[in-house]
Amino acid sequence: MEGTLNRYPLLAPALAILLLLTPACRIHKKNSHAKAAEDDGQLVSVINVGDPRAAVQLTRGFHGLEHDSWRWTMKNFTATLRPPANAANAGATLQLKLTIPQVMIDRVGDMRVEGRVNGLDLGPQTYTQPGDYIYTRDVPPAALSGDAVSIDFHVDKGLPPSDQDTRELALIVTTIGLLPK
Amino acid sequence: MTRFSRYGWLAIAPAFALLIYWRVPLSWFANDDFAWLGLPLEVHRARDLIEVLFAPRAQGTVRFLGERLFFLVFSVVFGYHALPYHLFALATWCGDLVLAALIGERLTNSKAAGVLGAVFWTASSILVTPIAWVSAYNELLCGFCILMAFYARLRGWRVTEWIAYLAGFGALEVIVVYPAIATLYALISQQNRDRKDVRSALPLFIPAILFTILHFLLIPKNASGYYKVEIDRRIFSTLLQYLKWCLGPSRLFQLTAHWGRFGTRVMWITALALALFVIRQLWRRGALALFFCGWFLFLVAPVLVLPYHVTDYYASLAELGLAWLAGWAMVVAWRTGWLTRGFAIALAASSLAGSVREDDGYTRWYYRRSIRMEALFFGIEDSLRAHPGSALILHGVDNDLFQTGFQDEPFRLLGFPKVYFAPGGEAGIIAREDLGGVAPFLISPRQALSMIANNQARVLGVSNDGVRDITRGYQVVLRADPRATRIDALDAGDPNAAASFGPTWFPPEGGFRWMPKSATVRMSAPQDASQRLYLTGFAPGPVLKSGPVSMTVLVDGSEVGKSVIRAPNAQFAFDFALPDLTDKPSIEITIELDKVLRAPSDNRELGMVFGTFSIR
């Protein structure tokens, strides 16, 4: 054996590569993680933006999930929520849990957030300091009819796309919810 | 010492490479790979093979070995299983490294210099792309051809040299500089030899010159600005950029802000040390340093004239010249004294540590983006198997995933399904306009709702965890979206949009719709007074046979503009300002033509072919 290897020094590496290729020599069957499971069509009233099952309710204006818990938003973003039980009679409370980082205040100054439900303006809130906040507004019953409501948010300032980050950035959001009253 | 153990040193650089690039076999495909994976779809009969293998593609290239044959054979045998592609690429790379070590040893008379050169070469982060991205396999194969040809030259194996050299023309165009490399080596080695080496190198120029002439005269060039050849002073700044990439971990700052300055300093110190080493060698009439510099310059020269496409891996083969130089310098420093030995070891260790950190970051990036695309690709395949013929609406596609190959049409490999972004999902996507931009992926909320309701589309949610079918949930979301009831865009060829087209339109056929002399369309009123009306369509030659056709556009009975269509058998696109109609829920758009075609074989009165209508 040693004599053969001495005569053909590249034989061993070539055989090793062939052995490595052997399990690959079959037609591919896809990875198991690629299966497209179907959802049940049920929306929730409170979205944790890190929950992949609720991602469908982040209608537009949200960037990818970071650290499994939060997302940057654009200046305009929309989420769709299921009104809580009895909301058509009693209304509900909208809560947007957000963070304004120091870098945003440093670069754009005060930030004003406004919510809108079914054409109804919920009123602005201005944030002058970095930190964690909850934008809270009462939503009247008339704006909460149907199986789902689309809630638009607008932030007056944000960071435009740049070479360092090609995304438009406004708020860091963790939770959006309609709570029963 | 046995022959086996005598050759063991050749395994050092390949083993190091496999350690650095351990993620590569686990990665999938990306970007151009999808274009090449579709080659089997173009082969219907034997003669199609000629077109598939030799017709100019991409930037006007004919890399029939490095791209066409490689992808054709592997995609037929292994399908979309990326592992064999990556293993074959790694095996080629290991071959490159063995040859690099052998050549380095022969040139410097030092095994250590040869091995160090190969190790520095494989550690350089500009090699990540050719090794991790299957489409850049041509770099590895061309490297193998050049190195095999040159090693054969050193051993006096002329036939092998010619075979490897000629094969290189099927791998990558940069092979044309090989005769210059061979001639340079023949010239610098004249002190110990006769002129036989120079004479044997000269015929190598014949294929290179012929290839260059044919390449420039016969092959149509890519019209895209990315590959525009420009010869001006930017050549020097481009050269400097490639040098920075080749000389050390100059891009550490992209991965770790803390060590960024360290990487840049290591790169500059390496540059200074190598420059001093070259000067010292030239002072002592050591022309080998000149050869290593020449290797770098000859192989990087062809891409210096592409100022709009300065891409790190274009210097992959050139880098070896500097790697050999560094390996040789290490050995000389080791022999010179304790001070230089310590300095060389510290510098090499710093450079290697920084480069390996870069390699790790970049291979992880290739790995992550490719497996996200893999999950999406096979998620779509699953969905199409369960719902044949459905269009796909993708929710959660971010710019990183889009950049992994959406514009290379990966989903045509699954039978050409129509793929859209969930409405609004296009925000933040940066698409190349010369490849069609994001337009092919756009769908209005109304169209999306209509297609889902008619079982013509499935919605797939894309996340880091994979792909989920979220059709039912998304339908509920869309129903709550006031925009889903708006009509901001219409595709005349979409049967689902029939209700928006007036009674005079002819039925849609093949993705378009003929209009007669006059036709109407109903759309939602603009939401903003600055919005405009955009029309696209096609002007059939017979309609324009008697001259240009005038098209008048009215909105709610008032004329908003008039355009003249002059080009026959060509697409037209017009846009018109709109009056302030924001207080209205909808508007009626009327298109009127001043002439139509009455073909003898067709009783219809035919005007223009549409097309799309959009207000934005």
PDB file of C-alpha atoms in Angstrom, chain A residues 2 5-7 9 12 17 20-21 24-31 33-41 43 52-53 55-60 65 74 78 80 147-150 152 166, chain B residues 2-4 7 77-78 80-81 83-84 87 91 374-375 378-379 381-382 385 387 395 399 423-424 427-428 430 458 460 464-465 467-474 476-477 480-483:
ATOM      1  CA  GLU A   2       2.747   2.374   1.005  1.00  0.00           C
ATOM      2  CA  LEU A   5       1.091   5.725  -2.401  1.00  0.00           C
ATOM      3  CA  ASN A   6       4.762   6.462  -2.880  1.00  0.00           C
ATOM      4  CA  ARG A   7       4.470   5.836  -6.604  1.00  0.00           C
ATOM      5  CA  PRO A   9       1.496  10.636  -4.333  1.00  0.00           C
ATOM      6  CA  ALA A  12      -4.788   9.610  -1.686  1.00  0.00           C
ATOM      7  CA  ILE A  17     -12.275  13.918  -2.844  1.00  0.00           C
ATOM      8  CA  LEU A  20     -16.538  13.150  -0.389  1.00  0.00           C
ATOM      9  CA  LEU A  21     -18.442  13.458  -3.651  1.00  0.00           C
ATOM     10  CA  ALA A  24     -23.639  14.052  -3.259  1.00  0.00           C
ATOM     11  CA  CYS A  25     -24.099  11.949  -6.390  1.00  0.00           C
ATOM     12  CA  ARG A  26     -27.844  11.709  -6.224  1.00  0.00           C
ATOM     13  CA  ILE A  27     -30.614  13.964  -7.381  1.00  0.00           C
ATOM     14  CA  HIS A  28     -31.489  16.537  -4.783  1.00  0.00           C
ATOM     15  CA  LYS A  29     -34.494  16.320  -2.547  1.00  0.00           C
ATOM     16  CA  LYS A  30     -35.225  19.622  -0.959  1.00  0.00           C
ATOM     17  CA  ASN A  31     -34.383  20.566   2.596  1.00  0.00           C
ATOM     18  CA  HIS A  33     -36.989  23.319   6.491  1.00  0.00           C
ATOM     19  CA  ALA A  34     -38.290  24.591   3.170  1.00  0.00           C
ATOM     20  CA  LYS A  35     -41.785  23.209   3.595  1.00  0.00           C
ATOM     21  CA  ALA A  36     -44.458  25.846   3.130  1.00  0.00           C
ATOM     22  CA  ALA A  37     -46.814  25.159   6.033  1.00  0.00           C
ATOM     23  CA  GLU A  38     -50.220  26.787   5.627  1.00  0.00           C
ATOM     24  CA  ASP A  39     -51.588  29.225   8.198  1.00  0.00           C
ATOM     25  CA  ASP A  40     -55.020  29.046   9.811  1.00  0.00           C
ATOM     26  CA  GLY A  41     -56.126  32.498   8.645  1.00  0.00           C
ATOM     27  CA  LEU A  43     -55.345  37.218  12.994  1.00  0.00           C
ATOM     28  CA  PRO A  52     -43.309  34.755  12.634  1.00  0.00           C
ATOM     29  CA  ARG A  53     -46.989  33.727  12.712  1.00  0.00           C
ATOM     30  CA  ALA A  55     -45.701  38.627  10.344  1.00  0.00           C
ATOM     31  CA  VAL A  56     -48.571  38.538   7.856  1.00  0.00           C
ATOM     32  CA  GLN A  57     -50.211  41.321   9.879  1.00  0.00           C
ATOM     33  CA  LEU A  58     -47.227  43.638   9.376  1.00  0.00           C
ATOM     34  CA  THR A  59     -48.800  44.940   6.198  1.00  0.00           C
ATOM     35  CA  ARG A  60     -46.146  47.319   4.978  1.00  0.00           C
ATOM     36  CA  LEU A  65     -36.577  41.093  12.319  1.00  0.00           C
ATOM     37  CA  MET A  74     -40.039  53.193   7.658  1.00  0.00           C
ATOM     38  CA  THR A  78     -49.182  49.780   8.464  1.00  0.00           C
ATOM     39  CA  THR A  80     -53.574  44.944  10.471  1.00  0.00           C
ATOM     40  CA  ASP A 147     -62.850  41.061  11.229  1.00  0.00           C
ATOM     41  CA  ALA A 148     -59.713  43.173  10.889  1.00  0.00           C
ATOM     42  CA  VAL A 149     -58.684  46.818  10.890  1.00  0.00           C
ATOM     43  CA  SER A 150     -55.815  48.389   9.065  1.00  0.00           C
ATOM     44  CA  ASP A 152     -51.566  53.340   9.508  1.00  0.00           C
ATOM     45  CA  THR A 166     -29.904  51.275   2.296  1.00  0.00           C
TER      46      THR A 166
ATOM     47  CA  THR B   2       9.454   8.432   1.262  1.00  0.00           C
ATOM     48  CA  ARG B   3       7.904   9.982  -1.786  1.00  0.00           C
ATOM     49  CA  PHE B   4       4.580  10.126   0.054  1.00  0.00           C
ATOM     50  CA  TYR B   7       4.724  15.372  -1.087  1.00  0.00           C
ATOM     51  CA  VAL B  77     -26.738  15.303 -13.121  1.00  0.00           C
ATOM     52  CA  PHE B  78     -27.280  16.982  -9.760  1.00  0.00           C
ATOM     53  CA  TYR B  80     -30.451  22.093  -7.758  1.00  0.00           C
ATOM     54  CA  HIS B  81     -28.306  20.250  -5.224  1.00  0.00           C
ATOM     55  CA  LEU B  83     -23.078  20.406  -2.722  1.00  0.00           C
ATOM     56  CA  PRO B  84     -21.457  18.710  -5.759  1.00  0.00           C
ATOM     57  CA  LEU B  87     -17.101  20.283  -3.820  1.00  0.00           C
ATOM     58  CA  ALA B  91     -11.317  20.410  -5.484  1.00  0.00           C
ATOM     59  CA  GLU B 374     -32.893  28.015  -0.954  1.00  0.00           C
ATOM     60  CA  ALA B 375     -35.715  28.024   1.596  1.00  0.00           C
ATOM     61  CA  PHE B 378     -38.146  25.098  -2.348  1.00  0.00           C
ATOM     62  CA  GLY B 379     -41.045  26.736  -0.483  1.00  0.00           C
ATOM     63  CA  GLU B 381     -41.748  24.515  -5.341  1.00  0.00           C
ATOM     64  CA  ASP B 382     -43.860  23.031  -2.532  1.00  0.00           C
ATOM     65  CA  ARG B 385     -46.899  21.285  -6.260  1.00  0.00           C
ATOM     66  CA  HIS B 387     -51.461  24.541  -6.120  1.00  0.00           C
ATOM     67  CA  HIS B 395     -44.672  38.748   1.852  1.00  0.00           C
ATOM     68  CA  ASN B 399     -33.543  43.882  -0.036  1.00  0.00           C
ATOM     69  CA  PRO B 423     -48.302  45.203  -2.170  1.00  0.00           C
ATOM     70  CA  GLY B 424     -46.051  47.693  -0.412  1.00  0.00           C
ATOM     71  CA  ALA B 427     -40.454  49.674  -0.468  1.00  0.00           C
ATOM     72  CA  GLY B 428     -36.792  49.437   0.415  1.00  0.00           C
ATOM     73  CA  ILE B 430     -33.119  48.442  -4.665  1.00  0.00           C
ATOM     74  CA  ARG B 458     -50.985  31.803  -3.068  1.00  0.00           C
ATOM     75  CA  LEU B 460     -46.033  32.939   0.996  1.00  0.00           C
ATOM     76  CA  ASN B 464     -35.604  33.860   8.729  1.00  0.00           C
ATOM     77  CA  ASP B 465     -37.329  30.638   9.807  1.00  0.00           C
ATOM     78  CA  VAL B 467     -41.453  29.972   4.211  1.00  0.00           C
ATOM     79  CA  ARG B 468     -45.090  29.683   5.297  1.00  0.00           C
ATOM     80  CA  ASP B 469     -48.255  29.711   3.252  1.00  0.00           C
ATOM     81  CA  ILE B 470     -50.160  32.667   4.693  1.00  0.00           C
ATOM     82  CA  THR B 471     -52.822  32.959   2.018  1.00  0.00           C
ATOM     83  CA  ARG B 472     -55.819  32.845   4.350  1.00  0.00           C
ATOM     84  CA  GLY B 473     -54.426  35.327   6.830  1.00  0.00           C
ATOM     85  CA  TYR B 474     -53.262  37.669   4.098  1.00  0.00           C
ATOM     86  CA  VAL B 476     -58.200  38.836   5.763  1.00  0.00           C
ATOM     87  CA  VAL B 477     -55.510  41.540   5.939  1.00  0.00           C
ATOM     88  CA  ALA B 480     -59.231  45.343   5.758  1.00  0.00           C
ATOM     89  CA  ASP B 481     -56.978  47.431   3.520  1.00  0.00           C
ATOM     90  CA  PRO B 482     -58.826  50.356   1.970  1.00  0.00           C
ATOM     91  CA  ARG B 483     -56.241  50.303  -0.843  1.00  0.00           C
TER      92      ARG B 483
END
